[in-house]
Amino acid sequence: MTTTAATTAHRLVGTAHTRVEGRDKVTGAARYAGEIPFAGLAHGWLVLSTVARGRIRSVADGPVLRMPGVLTVLHHGNAPRVDIDFVSMLGTRPDPTAALFQHDRVPHAGWPVALVVAETPEQAREAAETLVVHYEQQPHDVAFTGDHPDAYPVDGHLPAVTEKGDLQARLAASAVVLDAEYTTPEEHHNPMEPHGATALWDGGRLEVVDSNQGTTWVQNELARMFSLDPASVRVRSEHVGGGFGSKGVRAHQVGAVMAATVLRRPVRLVMTRRQMFSLAGHRSPTVQRVRLGADADGRLRALEHTSLSVTSTVHEFVEPSAGVARVMYDADAHHTANRVVRLDVPTPTWMRAPGEAPGSYALEAALDELAEKCGVDPIELRLRNEPDKGPVSGLPFGTRNLVACFREGARRFGWAGRDPRPGLRRDGRWLLGTGTAAASFAAGAAPSTAAVTAEADGTFTVRIAAADIGTGARTALTLVAADALATTRDRVRVRIGDSDFGPAMIAGGSMGTRSWAWAVDVAARDLRERLARGGTVPPEGITARSDTSAAVDALPPRERHSYGAQFAEVAVDVATGEVRVRRMLGIFAAGRIVNPLTARNQLVGGMIWGISMALHEEAVRDGNLGAHVGADLAGYHFAAHADVARVEADWVDDVDPDDPVGIKGVGEIGVVGAAAAVANAVWHATGTRHRHLPIRPDRVLRAAGGAPDA
């Protein structure tokens, strides 16, 4: 049976509901990966390199092995061998950082060099801190500059370079030209729950209890790394305290499996907060150049967006920041490129809104500068450059309600009558300004499987290998299933986070809920039809299964995205350098909103992260040591309660007609454009453009003194 969003009746979807697991979480009944007890549990503690590049000469494990409670010390001389020569279900090769102890090379500071396993975590930590590792140190390079001579283009999940038209000719013919460089720093995920996993062998089957964003993904990679039949590996991840792109296959799972295999007993390995700065991935810094050529009225004739990011020497990962320009605005000449440079640093990874978050800052700040040069209102400039098809792909848009977002946002924010001149509004010692920016994020779907069972007691059980990383996915799937079954929420029980339930999309790319809901909706409707034929439900229940592979593959090619309009008002004290975001408003077009309560939480959370990105977040490396300065939550600053005032998120009607439920995605769109809106508001308040994030107090002070932005 096929359905479309237009023909589906929704009674629960679209209404606000508290989380179905909320009581368990606030009472402690919901247990996370590092809390579940196991008989005979041992504990691992990773030892990380203190040099930024070199080789391991020796690991002095003898004295450590004699310490109380120590069971083993694994390192490159004795660890099990693993295989990483394969392409994962996500279309990429595994990061060799997770393939622990396979050689004596050290490619960056914080590289895992040993694993100490002991009876208690305290014994493991003491022994790990006692372990002496001798190195042959080599020169390292961690200096990231926009003119690095070794930069090269990388395709990644998007083509590295797109080109159409004669860029130089169109720039030369433009009445107004903007040529500016923007930079964003290294940023880190820091989910509330650290990365942790327990591995054990049970009757010849490997079981891993983990905190991850996709049990199918982790199962598949662990099976291939350890040359196991995937059916002999089970990965469970019922509750996850945040992920943001970082919780894939990492050193903690591999180390736990290695130790459990050697010791033949359960082993738990949990990363410390400091270790996460080296081992959990991060967002690469970027240097982005934007060149815009326009007619006097602001209509674009030339658009160039190039981005340079960092990758490690062991794995190639690109932050595709120039990709956002391929979706948002068209021009007769349109060039974009994503390049990387290899440095002696840990491998970056996906971080909430990869590419779009830093890319939208550069592009949307550049659009604001162009609006000033043209004497056109920033919203009007964007409306004049609305494309009627994909600027690069040429594909039709699915739904593109960006204009509706700007119009509704402008009305609610009070944009009308805004004096475009900067530095005029004042409230005591504070200069006041407002800014805006557009947002977009891809709205995709991936094949998934689900099973829905009608139980003999009249309830229903949904089984799907989904991951609720704090987004409220478990609740959203409950509502989707209840509507498809024409029943009430309390009669539906959703079980997730178990690779035994069959393959399913990861929680990533803002595709999780859409992909899982599709599979759940199909299975539930099939079951409902079967039950309508009559008959008694047997004790074992009646189960319907779905696989959306064919349906997803058959989707017509379109540009599918969620969109948004971000608005910010800031107050700036140029005598102290303080910047305060007084209020933010985001209006989004993100498909049918399944649960307004949790969706609004996601959008507001993303916007607050945008405040952090604009004003605080910045991981700094010591050039001499090659390691982080302040790799902890004291040295790495982010928005605290005192930084967050009034943040509102809402949406316009925007149902995706190609999705059975009408869903797009809300997980990442909230952070996109938020930093640009804040930065544009700082310009409006002070008259000074800040092209380098974060907008720290010292940068505000230098700008107030006439120093260039740096």
Coordinates of C-alpha atoms in Angstrom, one line a residue, residues 30-555:
A30 CA 16.8 5.0 31.8
R31 CA 20.4 3.7 31.8
Y32 CA 23.1 4.8 29.5
A33 CA 26.0 2.8 28.1
G34 CA 28.3 3.5 31.0
E35 CA 25.8 2.6 33.7
I36 CA 24.5 -0.9 32.8
P37 CA 26.0 -3.6 35.2
F38 CA 27.7 -6.8 34.0
A39 CA 29.1 -9.6 36.1
G40 CA 32.8 -9.8 36.0
L41 CA 33.1 -6.4 34.4
A42 CA 36.7 -5.0 33.8
H43 CA 37.5 -1.4 32.9
G44 CA 39.8 0.0 30.3
W45 CA 41.6 3.3 30.2
L46 CA 43.3 4.7 27.1
V47 CA 46.8 6.1 27.1
L48 CA 47.3 8.9 24.5
S49 CA 50.5 10.2 22.9
T50 CA 52.2 13.2 24.3
V51 CA 54.0 14.0 21.1
A52 CA 52.5 15.4 17.9
R53 CA 54.4 13.3 15.5
G54 CA 56.9 10.4 15.7
R55 CA 57.3 6.7 16.5
I56 CA 56.9 4.7 19.6
R57 CA 60.3 3.3 20.6
S58 CA 59.0 1.3 23.6
V59 CA 56.1 0.8 26.0
A60 CA 57.3 0.1 29.5
D61 CA 54.4 -2.1 30.5
G62 CA 56.3 -4.4 32.9
P63 CA 55.9 -2.2 36.1
V64 CA 52.3 -1.4 35.2
L65 CA 51.4 -5.1 34.8
R66 CA 52.5 -5.6 38.4
M67 CA 50.2 -2.9 39.8
P68 CA 47.1 -3.9 41.8
G69 CA 44.2 -5.0 39.7
V70 CA 45.9 -4.6 36.3
L71 CA 44.8 -7.4 33.9
T72 CA 46.5 -6.4 30.7
V73 CA 48.2 -3.6 28.7
L74 CA 47.5 -3.6 25.0
H75 CA 49.7 -1.7 22.5
H76 CA 51.1 -2.1 19.0
G77 CA 53.3 -5.0 20.0
N78 CA 50.5 -7.3 21.2
A79 CA 47.1 -6.1 20.2
P80 CA 44.8 -8.1 17.9
R81 CA 45.0 -7.3 14.2
V82 CA 42.1 -5.5 12.6
D83 CA 41.1 -4.8 9.0
I84 CA 40.0 -1.3 7.8
D85 CA 40.3 -1.9 4.0
F86 CA 36.6 -1.6 3.2
V87 CA 33.9 1.0 2.5
S88 CA 31.3 1.3 5.2
M89 CA 27.5 1.6 4.8
L90 CA 27.9 5.4 4.8
G91 CA 30.1 5.2 1.7
T92 CA 33.4 6.1 3.4
R93 CA 36.4 4.2 4.7
P94 CA 36.8 3.9 8.4
D95 CA 39.1 6.4 10.1
P96 CA 42.3 4.5 11.0
T97 CA 42.3 6.3 14.4
A98 CA 39.7 3.7 15.5
A99 CA 42.0 0.8 14.3
L100 CA 43.9 0.8 17.6
F101 CA 47.6 -0.3 18.0
Q102 CA 48.2 -1.5 14.5
H103 CA 51.6 0.2 14.1
D104 CA 54.2 2.3 15.9
R105 CA 53.5 5.6 14.2
V106 CA 52.1 8.6 16.0
P107 CA 50.4 11.0 13.5
H108 CA 49.1 13.6 16.0
A109 CA 49.0 14.5 19.7
G110 CA 46.4 12.5 21.5
W111 CA 46.9 9.4 19.3
P112 CA 46.0 6.1 21.2
V113 CA 49.2 4.3 22.1
A114 CA 48.1 1.8 24.8
L115 CA 45.0 0.5 26.7
V116 CA 45.3 -0.5 30.3
V117 CA 42.6 -2.9 31.6
A118 CA 42.0 -3.4 35.3
E119 CA 39.4 -4.6 37.8
T120 CA 38.2 -1.1 38.6
P121 CA 38.3 2.2 36.7
E122 CA 40.4 3.8 39.4
Q123 CA 43.0 1.1 39.1
A124 CA 43.0 1.4 35.3
R125 CA 43.4 5.1 35.5
E126 CA 46.2 5.0 37.9
A127 CA 48.0 2.4 35.9
A128 CA 47.4 4.3 32.6
E129 CA 48.9 7.5 34.1
T130 CA 51.9 5.5 35.4
L131 CA 52.6 3.9 32.0
V132 CA 55.8 5.2 30.4
V133 CA 56.0 5.4 26.7
H134 CA 59.2 6.3 24.9
Y135 CA 59.0 8.1 21.6
E136 CA 61.2 9.1 18.6
Q137 CA 59.9 12.6 18.1
Q138 CA 59.6 14.1 14.6
P139 CA 58.8 17.6 13.4
H140 CA 55.1 18.4 13.1
D141 CA 52.9 20.9 11.4
V142 CA 49.6 22.1 12.8
A143 CA 49.6 25.6 11.4
F144 CA 46.5 26.3 9.3
T145 CA 46.6 29.2 6.8
G146 CA 44.4 30.1 3.9
D147 CA 47.4 30.1 1.5
H148 CA 48.8 26.7 2.6
P149 CA 50.8 25.4 -0.5
D150 CA 49.6 21.8 -0.1
A151 CA 45.9 22.4 -0.3
Y152 CA 44.0 20.2 -2.8
P153 CA 40.3 19.6 -3.8
V154 CA 38.3 16.7 -2.3
D155 CA 35.0 15.4 -3.4
G156 CA 33.7 13.9 -0.1
H157 CA 29.9 13.5 -0.2
L158 CA 29.7 16.4 -2.6
P159 CA 31.7 17.2 -5.7
A160 CA 34.8 19.2 -4.8
V161 CA 34.3 21.7 -7.6
T162 CA 31.3 23.0 -9.5
E163 CA 31.6 25.6 -12.3
K164 CA 29.3 27.4 -14.8
G165 CA 29.8 30.6 -16.7
D166 CA 32.8 32.9 -17.0
L167 CA 33.4 34.2 -13.5
Q168 CA 36.0 36.8 -14.3
A169 CA 34.0 38.3 -17.1
R170 CA 30.8 38.5 -15.0
L171 CA 32.8 40.0 -12.1
A172 CA 34.3 42.6 -14.4
A173 CA 30.8 43.5 -15.8
S174 CA 29.2 43.8 -12.3
A175 CA 28.3 47.2 -11.0
V176 CA 29.0 46.1 -7.4
V177 CA 31.7 43.6 -6.4
L178 CA 32.4 42.1 -3.0
D179 CA 35.6 40.1 -2.3
A180 CA 36.0 39.0 1.3
E181 CA 37.6 36.2 3.4
Y182 CA 35.9 34.7 6.3
T183 CA 37.3 32.2 8.9
T184 CA 35.8 29.8 11.4
P185 CA 37.8 28.1 14.1
E186 CA 38.1 24.4 15.2
E187 CA 34.9 23.4 17.1
H188 CA 34.1 20.3 19.2
H189 CA 30.8 18.4 19.8
N190 CA 31.0 17.7 23.6
P191 CA 27.8 15.8 24.1
M192 CA 26.7 15.5 27.7
E193 CA 27.2 11.8 27.7
P194 CA 30.8 10.8 26.9
H195 CA 31.6 8.1 24.4
G196 CA 31.4 4.7 26.2
A197 CA 31.0 1.0 25.3
T198 CA 31.0 -2.4 27.0
A199 CA 32.0 -5.4 25.0
L200 CA 31.5 -9.1 25.9
W201 CA 31.4 -12.5 24.2
D202 CA 28.2 -14.5 24.9
G203 CA 28.0 -18.0 23.5
G204 CA 30.3 -17.2 20.6
R205 CA 28.5 -14.0 19.8
L206 CA 30.0 -10.5 20.3
E207 CA 27.7 -8.1 22.1
V208 CA 28.5 -4.4 22.4
V209 CA 26.5 -2.0 24.6
D210 CA 27.3 1.4 23.3
S211 CA 26.4 5.1 23.0
N212 CA 26.1 5.7 19.3
Q213 CA 24.1 7.2 16.4
G214 CA 23.4 4.0 14.6
T215 CA 23.6 0.4 15.8
T216 CA 23.5 -1.0 12.3
W217 CA 26.5 1.2 11.3
V218 CA 28.6 0.2 14.3
Q219 CA 27.7 -3.5 14.0
N220 CA 28.7 -3.5 10.3
E221 CA 32.1 -1.8 10.9
L222 CA 33.0 -3.9 13.9
A223 CA 32.2 -7.1 12.1
R224 CA 34.3 -6.2 9.2
M225 CA 37.2 -4.8 11.3
F226 CA 37.4 -8.1 13.3
S227 CA 36.5 -10.4 10.4
L228 CA 33.2 -11.6 11.9
D229 CA 29.9 -12.6 10.4
P230 CA 27.6 -9.5 11.0
A231 CA 25.0 -11.9 12.4
S232 CA 27.4 -12.8 15.2
V233 CA 27.7 -9.2 16.3
R234 CA 24.9 -7.4 18.3
V235 CA 25.1 -3.7 19.1
R236 CA 22.7 -2.1 21.5
S237 CA 22.3 1.6 22.2
E238 CA 19.0 2.3 23.9
H239 CA 19.6 5.7 25.4
V240 CA 22.1 8.2 24.1
G241 CA 23.0 11.5 25.8
G242 CA 23.8 13.5 22.6
G243 CA 25.9 12.8 19.6
F244 CA 25.9 15.7 17.1
G245 CA 27.8 13.6 14.5
S246 CA 30.5 12.4 16.8
K247 CA 29.1 9.0 17.9
G248 CA 30.1 6.6 15.1
V249 CA 32.8 4.0 15.3
R250 CA 35.5 5.2 17.6
A251 CA 38.5 4.0 19.6
H252 CA 36.4 3.1 22.7
Q253 CA 34.3 0.4 20.9
V254 CA 37.3 -1.1 19.2
G255 CA 39.4 -1.1 22.4
A256 CA 36.6 -2.7 24.4
V257 CA 36.2 -5.5 21.8
M258 CA 40.0 -6.0 21.7
A259 CA 40.2 -6.3 25.5
A260 CA 37.1 -8.5 25.8
T261 CA 38.6 -10.8 23.2
V262 CA 41.9 -11.1 24.9
L263 CA 40.5 -11.5 28.5
R264 CA 37.3 -13.3 27.6
R265 CA 35.3 -11.2 30.1
P266 CA 33.2 -8.0 29.7
V267 CA 35.3 -4.8 29.3
R268 CA 34.0 -1.3 29.5
L269 CA 35.8 1.7 28.1
V270 CA 34.6 5.3 28.5
M271 CA 36.4 8.3 27.1
T272 CA 37.3 11.1 29.4
R273 CA 36.3 14.6 28.4
R274 CA 39.9 15.5 27.5
Q275 CA 40.3 12.4 25.4
M276 CA 37.2 13.3 23.5
F277 CA 39.0 16.4 22.2
S278 CA 41.4 14.0 20.3
L279 CA 39.3 10.9 19.7
A280 CA 35.7 12.0 19.0
G281 CA 36.2 14.1 16.0
H282 CA 35.6 17.8 15.6
R283 CA 34.6 20.5 13.1
S284 CA 37.6 21.6 11.1
P285 CA 38.6 25.3 11.0
T286 CA 37.8 26.9 7.6
V287 CA 39.1 29.8 5.5
Q288 CA 36.5 30.8 3.0
R289 CA 36.6 33.3 0.2
V290 CA 33.4 34.7 -1.2
R291 CA 33.3 36.9 -4.3
L292 CA 30.0 38.3 -5.4
G293 CA 29.2 40.4 -8.4
A294 CA 25.9 42.1 -8.7
D295 CA 23.9 44.7 -10.6
A296 CA 23.3 48.0 -8.8
D297 CA 19.9 46.6 -7.6
G298 CA 21.6 43.6 -5.9
R299 CA 20.8 40.9 -8.5
L300 CA 23.7 38.5 -8.6
R301 CA 25.7 38.0 -11.8
A302 CA 28.7 36.2 -10.3
L303 CA 29.1 34.0 -7.3
E304 CA 32.3 32.3 -6.1
H305 CA 32.5 30.5 -2.8
T306 CA 35.7 28.5 -2.0
S307 CA 36.5 26.8 1.3
L308 CA 39.7 25.4 2.7
S309 CA 39.5 23.0 5.7
V310 CA 41.9 20.7 7.5
T311 CA 42.2 16.9 7.4
S312 CA 44.5 14.5 9.2
T313 CA 47.5 12.7 7.7
V314 CA 45.8 9.3 8.2
H315 CA 42.3 10.0 6.9
E316 CA 40.7 12.3 4.4
F317 CA 37.7 14.3 5.6
V318 CA 36.4 17.5 4.0
E319 CA 34.1 20.1 5.6
P320 CA 32.0 21.0 2.6
S321 CA 31.3 24.6 3.4
A322 CA 31.1 25.8 -0.1
G323 CA 28.2 23.4 -0.7
V324 CA 25.6 25.8 0.8
A325 CA 26.1 28.3 -2.1
R326 CA 25.1 25.6 -4.6
V327 CA 21.6 25.6 -3.1
M328 CA 20.8 29.1 -2.0
Y329 CA 21.5 31.6 -4.7
D330 CA 22.0 31.5 -8.5
A331 CA 24.2 33.7 -10.8
D332 CA 25.2 33.7 -14.4
A333 CA 28.7 32.6 -13.3
H334 CA 28.7 30.3 -10.4
H335 CA 31.8 28.7 -9.0
T336 CA 32.3 26.7 -5.7
A337 CA 35.2 24.6 -4.4
N338 CA 36.0 22.6 -1.3
R339 CA 39.7 22.0 -0.6
V340 CA 41.6 20.5 2.3
V341 CA 45.2 20.5 3.7
R342 CA 46.7 17.6 5.6
L343 CA 48.1 18.5 9.0
D344 CA 49.4 16.6 12.0
V345 CA 46.0 16.8 13.8
P346 CA 43.2 14.4 14.7
T347 CA 40.7 13.7 11.9
P348 CA 37.7 16.0 11.8
T349 CA 34.2 14.5 11.4
W350 CA 30.6 15.4 10.9
M351 CA 29.4 18.0 13.4
R352 CA 25.9 19.3 13.6
A353 CA 25.1 20.8 10.1
P354 CA 28.5 19.9 8.5
G355 CA 29.4 22.3 5.8
E356 CA 26.2 24.4 6.1
A357 CA 27.0 25.8 9.6
P358 CA 30.4 27.4 8.7
G359 CA 29.5 27.8 5.1
S360 CA 26.3 29.8 5.8
Y361 CA 28.3 32.1 8.1
A362 CA 30.5 33.2 5.2
L363 CA 27.9 33.3 2.5
E364 CA 25.2 35.0 4.6
A365 CA 27.7 37.5 6.0
A366 CA 28.8 38.3 2.4
L367 CA 25.2 38.7 1.3
D368 CA 24.7 41.3 4.2
E369 CA 27.8 43.2 3.0
L370 CA 26.5 43.2 -0.6
A371 CA 23.2 44.5 0.6
E372 CA 25.0 47.4 2.3
K373 CA 27.0 48.2 -0.8
C374 CA 23.9 48.1 -3.0
G375 CA 21.8 50.1 -0.5
V376 CA 19.2 47.3 -0.5
D377 CA 17.5 45.8 2.5
P378 CA 19.1 42.5 3.4
I379 CA 15.8 40.6 3.2
E380 CA 14.9 42.2 -0.1
L381 CA 18.3 41.4 -1.5
R382 CA 17.7 37.7 -0.8
L383 CA 14.2 37.8 -2.2
R384 CA 15.5 39.3 -5.4
N385 CA 17.9 36.4 -5.8
E386 CA 15.5 33.5 -5.2
P387 CA 16.2 30.8 -7.7
D388 CA 13.5 28.9 -9.5
K389 CA 15.5 25.7 -9.7
G390 CA 18.7 24.3 -8.2
P391 CA 21.4 26.8 -9.0
V392 CA 24.0 24.1 -9.8
S393 CA 22.0 20.9 -10.3
G394 CA 19.3 22.5 -12.4
L395 CA 16.8 20.2 -10.6
P396 CA 13.3 21.4 -9.5
F397 CA 12.9 22.1 -5.9
G398 CA 10.8 19.8 -3.8
T399 CA 9.3 22.6 -1.7
R400 CA 11.1 25.9 -1.1
N401 CA 9.3 28.1 1.3
L402 CA 12.2 30.4 2.2
V403 CA 10.3 33.5 1.1
A404 CA 7.5 32.6 3.5
C405 CA 10.0 32.2 6.3
F406 CA 11.5 35.7 5.7
R407 CA 8.1 37.3 5.5
E408 CA 6.7 35.7 8.6
G409 CA 10.0 36.3 10.5
A410 CA 10.2 39.9 9.5
R411 CA 6.6 40.5 10.6
R412 CA 7.1 38.9 14.0
F413 CA 10.6 40.3 14.6
G414 CA 9.6 43.8 13.8
W415 CA 11.9 44.3 10.8
A416 CA 9.8 46.9 9.1
G417 CA 11.1 50.4 9.6
R418 CA 14.6 49.2 10.5
D419 CA 17.1 52.0 9.9
P420 CA 19.8 50.3 7.8
R421 CA 22.5 52.7 9.0
P422 CA 24.9 51.2 11.6
G423 CA 25.9 52.5 15.0
L424 CA 22.8 54.7 15.6
R425 CA 20.8 52.9 18.2
R426 CA 21.9 53.0 21.8
D427 CA 20.6 51.8 25.2
G428 CA 22.9 53.3 27.8
R429 CA 26.3 51.9 27.3
W430 CA 25.1 49.4 24.7
L431 CA 25.0 49.9 21.0
L432 CA 22.1 47.9 19.5
G433 CA 21.8 46.2 16.1
T434 CA 19.7 43.7 14.3
G435 CA 20.7 41.2 11.6
T436 CA 19.3 38.4 9.6
A437 CA 20.4 35.4 7.5
A438 CA 19.0 32.5 5.5
A439 CA 19.3 28.8 6.4
S440 CA 19.1 25.6 4.4
F441 CA 19.8 21.9 5.1
A442 CA 19.3 18.9 2.9
A443 CA 16.2 16.9 3.5
G444 CA 17.0 13.3 2.5
A445 CA 15.8 9.8 3.3
A446 CA 17.7 6.5 3.4
P447 CA 16.4 3.0 3.3
S448 CA 15.3 1.5 6.6
T449 CA 13.5 -1.6 7.8
A450 CA 11.0 -1.9 10.6
A451 CA 8.7 -4.4 12.2
V452 CA 5.3 -3.7 13.9
T453 CA 3.6 -6.4 16.0
A454 CA 0.0 -6.6 17.1
E455 CA 0.2 -8.2 20.6
A456 CA -2.5 -10.5 22.0
D457 CA -3.3 -8.0 24.7
G458 CA -4.3 -5.3 22.2
T459 CA -1.1 -3.3 22.2
F460 CA 1.5 -2.8 19.5
T461 CA 5.2 -3.1 19.5
V462 CA 7.4 -1.3 17.0
R463 CA 11.0 -2.5 16.5
I464 CA 13.5 -0.5 14.5
A465 CA 17.2 0.1 14.8
A466 CA 16.7 3.8 15.2
A467 CA 18.8 6.0 17.6
D468 CA 17.3 8.6 19.9
I469 CA 20.2 10.9 20.6
G470 CA 18.1 13.3 22.5
T471 CA 16.0 14.5 19.6
G472 CA 12.8 12.8 20.7
A473 CA 12.8 10.3 17.9
R474 CA 11.3 7.6 20.1
T475 CA 8.3 9.8 20.8
A476 CA 7.9 10.9 17.2
L477 CA 7.9 7.3 16.0
T478 CA 5.3 6.5 18.6
L479 CA 3.0 9.2 17.2
V480 CA 3.6 8.1 13.6
A481 CA 2.8 4.4 14.4
A482 CA -0.3 5.3 16.4
D483 CA -1.7 7.3 13.5
A484 CA -0.9 4.6 11.0
L485 CA -2.6 2.0 13.2
A486 CA -5.5 4.3 14.1
T487 CA -4.9 3.7 17.8
T488 CA -3.8 5.7 20.8
R489 CA -0.3 6.6 21.9
D490 CA -0.4 4.6 25.1
R491 CA -1.1 1.4 23.2
V492 CA 2.1 1.7 21.2
R493 CA 5.5 0.7 22.5
V494 CA 8.6 1.6 20.4
R495 CA 11.8 -0.4 20.9
I496 CA 14.9 1.1 19.3
G497 CA 18.7 1.0 19.4
D498 CA 19.3 -2.7 18.7
S499 CA 21.1 -4.0 15.6
D500 CA 19.1 -7.3 15.8
F501 CA 16.0 -5.3 14.6
G502 CA 17.5 -5.0 11.1
P503 CA 19.2 -2.3 9.1
A504 CA 18.1 1.3 9.5
M505 CA 19.4 4.8 8.8
I506 CA 21.7 6.4 11.4
A507 CA 20.7 9.5 13.4
G508 CA 22.5 11.9 11.1
G509 CA 22.1 14.3 8.3
S510 CA 18.6 15.3 9.6
M511 CA 17.4 12.1 7.9
G512 CA 16.8 9.9 10.9
T513 CA 13.2 10.5 11.9
R514 CA 12.1 10.9 8.2
S515 CA 13.8 7.6 7.2
W516 CA 12.5 5.6 10.3
A517 CA 9.0 7.1 10.2
W518 CA 8.7 6.0 6.6
A519 CA 9.5 2.4 7.4
V520 CA 7.3 2.4 10.5
D521 CA 4.4 4.0 8.6
V522 CA 4.6 1.3 5.9
A523 CA 4.8 -1.6 8.3
A524 CA 2.0 -0.2 10.5
R525 CA -0.4 0.3 7.6
D526 CA 0.3 -3.1 6.3
L527 CA -0.4 -4.6 9.8
R528 CA -3.6 -2.5 10.1
E529 CA -4.9 -3.9 6.7
R530 CA -4.2 -7.4 7.9
L531 CA -6.0 -6.9 11.1
A532 CA -9.0 -5.4 9.3
R533 CA -9.5 -8.8 7.6
G534 CA -10.6 -10.2 11.0
G535 CA -9.4 -13.1 13.1
T536 CA -7.9 -13.5 16.5
V537 CA -4.4 -12.4 17.3
P538 CA -2.4 -15.4 18.5
P539 CA -0.2 -15.4 21.6
E540 CA 2.9 -14.7 19.6
G541 CA 1.2 -11.8 17.9
I542 CA 1.0 -10.8 14.2
T543 CA 4.0 -9.0 12.7
A544 CA 4.3 -6.8 9.6
R545 CA 7.7 -5.9 8.3
S546 CA 8.8 -3.2 5.9
D547 CA 11.9 -2.3 3.8
T548 CA 11.8 1.1 2.2
S549 CA 14.8 0.6 -0.1
A550 CA 12.8 0.4 -3.3
A551 CA 10.6 3.4 -2.4
V552 CA 13.5 5.6 -1.4
D553 CA 15.4 4.7 -4.6
A554 CA 12.4 5.5 -6.7
L555 CA 12.1 9.1 -5.4

